[in-house]
Amino acid sequence: MQTVVVALIVIACSVYAAQALLPAALRRALARWLALWPRWPAPLARRLQRAANAPQAGCGCDGCDRPATAAQRGAASQPIHILRRRS
C-alpha cells in the first residue's frame, strides 16, 4: 500500500514538473486538446479553457514590447525600510 501511495505522489510531481517546464505554446495546445473531452468536472473544464485561451506573451504579462509608463513605474516602487537590531 505504501508503494502505491509513493508511486502516485511521484507521478503527480512528475506531471506538475513537466507542466511547469513546458513552453507556453505546448501548454496551450495540450490544454486545447484536453478541453475537447466533454466529461471533465466543471472546475477542471474552466481551468483548461483558461489555459487554452492564455495570452500569447511568453511571460504571461501584458507584453514586453510595451514599455511601462511613468505612472506604472511610480506605483510599483516602494521605499525600503531597514531596521537595526537592538542588542
PDB file of C-alpha atoms in Angstrom:
ATOM      1  CA  MET A   1       0.000   0.000   0.000  1.00  0.00           C
ATOM      2  CA  GLN A   2       2.828   2.378   0.852  1.00  0.00           C
ATOM      3  CA  THR A   3       4.424   1.728  -2.534  1.00  0.00           C
ATOM      4  CA  VAL A   4       1.191   2.653  -4.327  1.00  0.00           C
ATOM      5  CA  VAL A   5       0.903   5.931  -2.406  1.00  0.00           C
ATOM      6  CA  VAL A   6       4.528   6.817  -3.122  1.00  0.00           C
ATOM      7  CA  ALA A   7       4.074   5.951  -6.798  1.00  0.00           C
ATOM      8  CA  LEU A   8       1.009   8.230  -7.032  1.00  0.00           C
ATOM      9  CA  ILE A   9       2.927  11.082  -5.370  1.00  0.00           C
ATOM     10  CA  VAL A  10       5.870  10.622  -7.745  1.00  0.00           C
ATOM     11  CA  ILE A  11       3.555  10.573 -10.779  1.00  0.00           C
ATOM     12  CA  ALA A  12       1.751  13.722  -9.606  1.00  0.00           C
ATOM     13  CA  CYS A  13       5.051  15.518  -9.015  1.00  0.00           C
ATOM     14  CA  SER A  14       6.362  14.447 -12.412  1.00  0.00           C
ATOM     15  CA  VAL A  15       3.235  15.728 -14.165  1.00  0.00           C
ATOM     16  CA  TYR A  16       3.497  19.052 -12.305  1.00  0.00           C
ATOM     17  CA  ALA A  17       7.193  19.447 -13.161  1.00  0.00           C
ATOM     18  CA  ALA A  18       6.599  18.590 -16.822  1.00  0.00           C
ATOM     19  CA  GLN A  19       3.723  21.102 -16.981  1.00  0.00           C
ATOM     20  CA  ALA A  20       5.818  23.818 -15.350  1.00  0.00           C
ATOM     21  CA  LEU A  21       8.730  23.278 -17.740  1.00  0.00           C
ATOM     22  CA  LEU A  22       6.672  23.024 -20.952  1.00  0.00           C
ATOM     23  CA  PRO A  23       6.845  26.003 -23.279  1.00  0.00           C
ATOM     24  CA  ALA A  24       3.680  28.129 -23.229  1.00  0.00           C
ATOM     25  CA  ALA A  25       2.729  27.188 -26.804  1.00  0.00           C
ATOM     26  CA  LEU A  26       2.796  23.479 -25.989  1.00  0.00           C
ATOM     27  CA  ARG A  27       0.835  24.049 -22.759  1.00  0.00           C
ATOM     28  CA  ARG A  28      -1.879  25.908 -24.693  1.00  0.00           C
ATOM     29  CA  ALA A  29      -2.018  23.196 -27.355  1.00  0.00           C
ATOM     30  CA  LEU A  30      -2.240  20.460 -24.721  1.00  0.00           C
ATOM     31  CA  ALA A  31      -4.977  22.372 -22.859  1.00  0.00           C
ATOM     32  CA  ARG A  32      -6.955  22.808 -26.090  1.00  0.00           C
ATOM     33  CA  TRP A  33      -6.638  19.110 -26.832  1.00  0.00           C
ATOM     34  CA  LEU A  34      -7.680  18.083 -23.290  1.00  0.00           C
ATOM     35  CA  ALA A  35     -10.586  20.566 -23.255  1.00  0.00           C
ATOM     36  CA  LEU A  36     -12.219  18.723 -26.157  1.00  0.00           C
ATOM     37  CA  TRP A  37     -13.279  15.891 -23.835  1.00  0.00           C
ATOM     38  CA  PRO A  38     -16.797  16.860 -22.673  1.00  0.00           C
ATOM     39  CA  ARG A  39     -16.878  14.945 -19.367  1.00  0.00           C
ATOM     40  CA  TRP A  40     -14.421  16.987 -17.294  1.00  0.00           C
ATOM     41  CA  PRO A  41     -15.766  18.298 -13.974  1.00  0.00           C
ATOM     42  CA  ALA A  42     -16.813  21.965 -14.273  1.00  0.00           C
ATOM     43  CA  PRO A  43     -13.878  23.477 -12.298  1.00  0.00           C
ATOM     44  CA  LEU A  44     -11.332  21.492 -14.299  1.00  0.00           C
ATOM     45  CA  ALA A  45     -13.041  22.345 -17.598  1.00  0.00           C
ATOM     46  CA  ARG A  46     -12.933  26.069 -16.733  1.00  0.00           C
ATOM     47  CA  ARG A  47      -9.248  25.814 -15.848  1.00  0.00           C
ATOM     48  CA  LEU A  48      -8.480  24.046 -19.129  1.00  0.00           C
ATOM     49  CA  GLN A  49     -10.400  26.717 -21.073  1.00  0.00           C
ATOM     50  CA  ARG A  50      -8.443  29.479 -19.295  1.00  0.00           C
ATOM     51  CA  ALA A  51      -5.168  27.718 -20.085  1.00  0.00           C
ATOM     52  CA  ALA A  52      -6.159  27.200 -23.725  1.00  0.00           C
ATOM     53  CA  ASN A  53      -7.015  30.900 -24.096  1.00  0.00           C
ATOM     54  CA  ALA A  54      -3.968  32.182 -22.199  1.00  0.00           C
ATOM     55  CA  PRO A  55      -2.283  35.327 -23.522  1.00  0.00           C
ATOM     56  CA  GLN A  56       0.351  34.887 -26.190  1.00  0.00           C
ATOM     57  CA  ALA A  57       3.072  36.743 -24.242  1.00  0.00           C
ATOM     58  CA  GLY A  58       5.886  34.465 -23.170  1.00  0.00           C
ATOM     59  CA  CYS A  59       5.860  35.520 -19.535  1.00  0.00           C
ATOM     60  CA  GLY A  60       2.093  35.793 -19.054  1.00  0.00           C
ATOM     61  CA  CYS A  61       2.250  39.557 -18.596  1.00  0.00           C
ATOM     62  CA  ASP A  62       0.870  42.338 -20.786  1.00  0.00           C
ATOM     63  CA  GLY A  63       3.852  42.053 -23.062  1.00  0.00           C
ATOM     64  CA  CYS A  64       7.446  43.177 -23.038  1.00  0.00           C
ATOM     65  CA  ASP A  65       7.059  45.151 -26.246  1.00  0.00           C
ATOM     66  CA  ARG A  66       5.217  47.934 -24.403  1.00  0.00           C
ATOM     67  CA  PRO A  67       7.366  49.990 -22.036  1.00  0.00           C
ATOM     68  CA  ALA A  68       5.878  50.865 -18.663  1.00  0.00           C
ATOM     69  CA  THR A  69       4.561  54.389 -18.312  1.00  0.00           C
ATOM     70  CA  ALA A  70       5.831  56.726 -15.606  1.00  0.00           C
ATOM     71  CA  ALA A  71       2.628  56.235 -13.596  1.00  0.00           C
ATOM     72  CA  GLN A  72       3.069  52.458 -13.627  1.00  0.00           C
ATOM     73  CA  ARG A  73       6.716  52.716 -12.585  1.00  0.00           C
ATOM     74  CA  GLY A  74       5.855  55.102  -9.754  1.00  0.00           C
ATOM     75  CA  ALA A  75       3.047  52.892  -8.468  1.00  0.00           C
ATOM     76  CA  ALA A  76       5.278  49.837  -8.369  1.00  0.00           C
ATOM     77  CA  SER A  77       8.180  51.406  -6.482  1.00  0.00           C
ATOM     78  CA  GLN A  78       8.129  51.423  -2.715  1.00  0.00           C
ATOM     79  CA  PRO A  79      10.762  52.596  -0.248  1.00  0.00           C
ATOM     80  CA  ILE A  80      12.782  50.005   1.607  1.00  0.00           C
ATOM     81  CA  HIS A  81      12.915  50.366   5.374  1.00  0.00           C
ATOM     82  CA  ILE A  82      15.883  48.825   7.156  1.00  0.00           C
ATOM     83  CA  LEU A  83      15.506  48.303  10.885  1.00  0.00           C
ATOM     84  CA  ARG A  84      18.502  47.836  13.140  1.00  0.00           C
ATOM     85  CA  ARG A  85      18.530  45.139  15.730  1.00  0.00           C
ATOM     86  CA  ARG A  86      18.909  46.143  19.289  1.00  0.00           C
ATOM     87  CA  SER A  87      21.405  44.036  21.182  1.00  0.00           C
TER      88      SER A  87
END
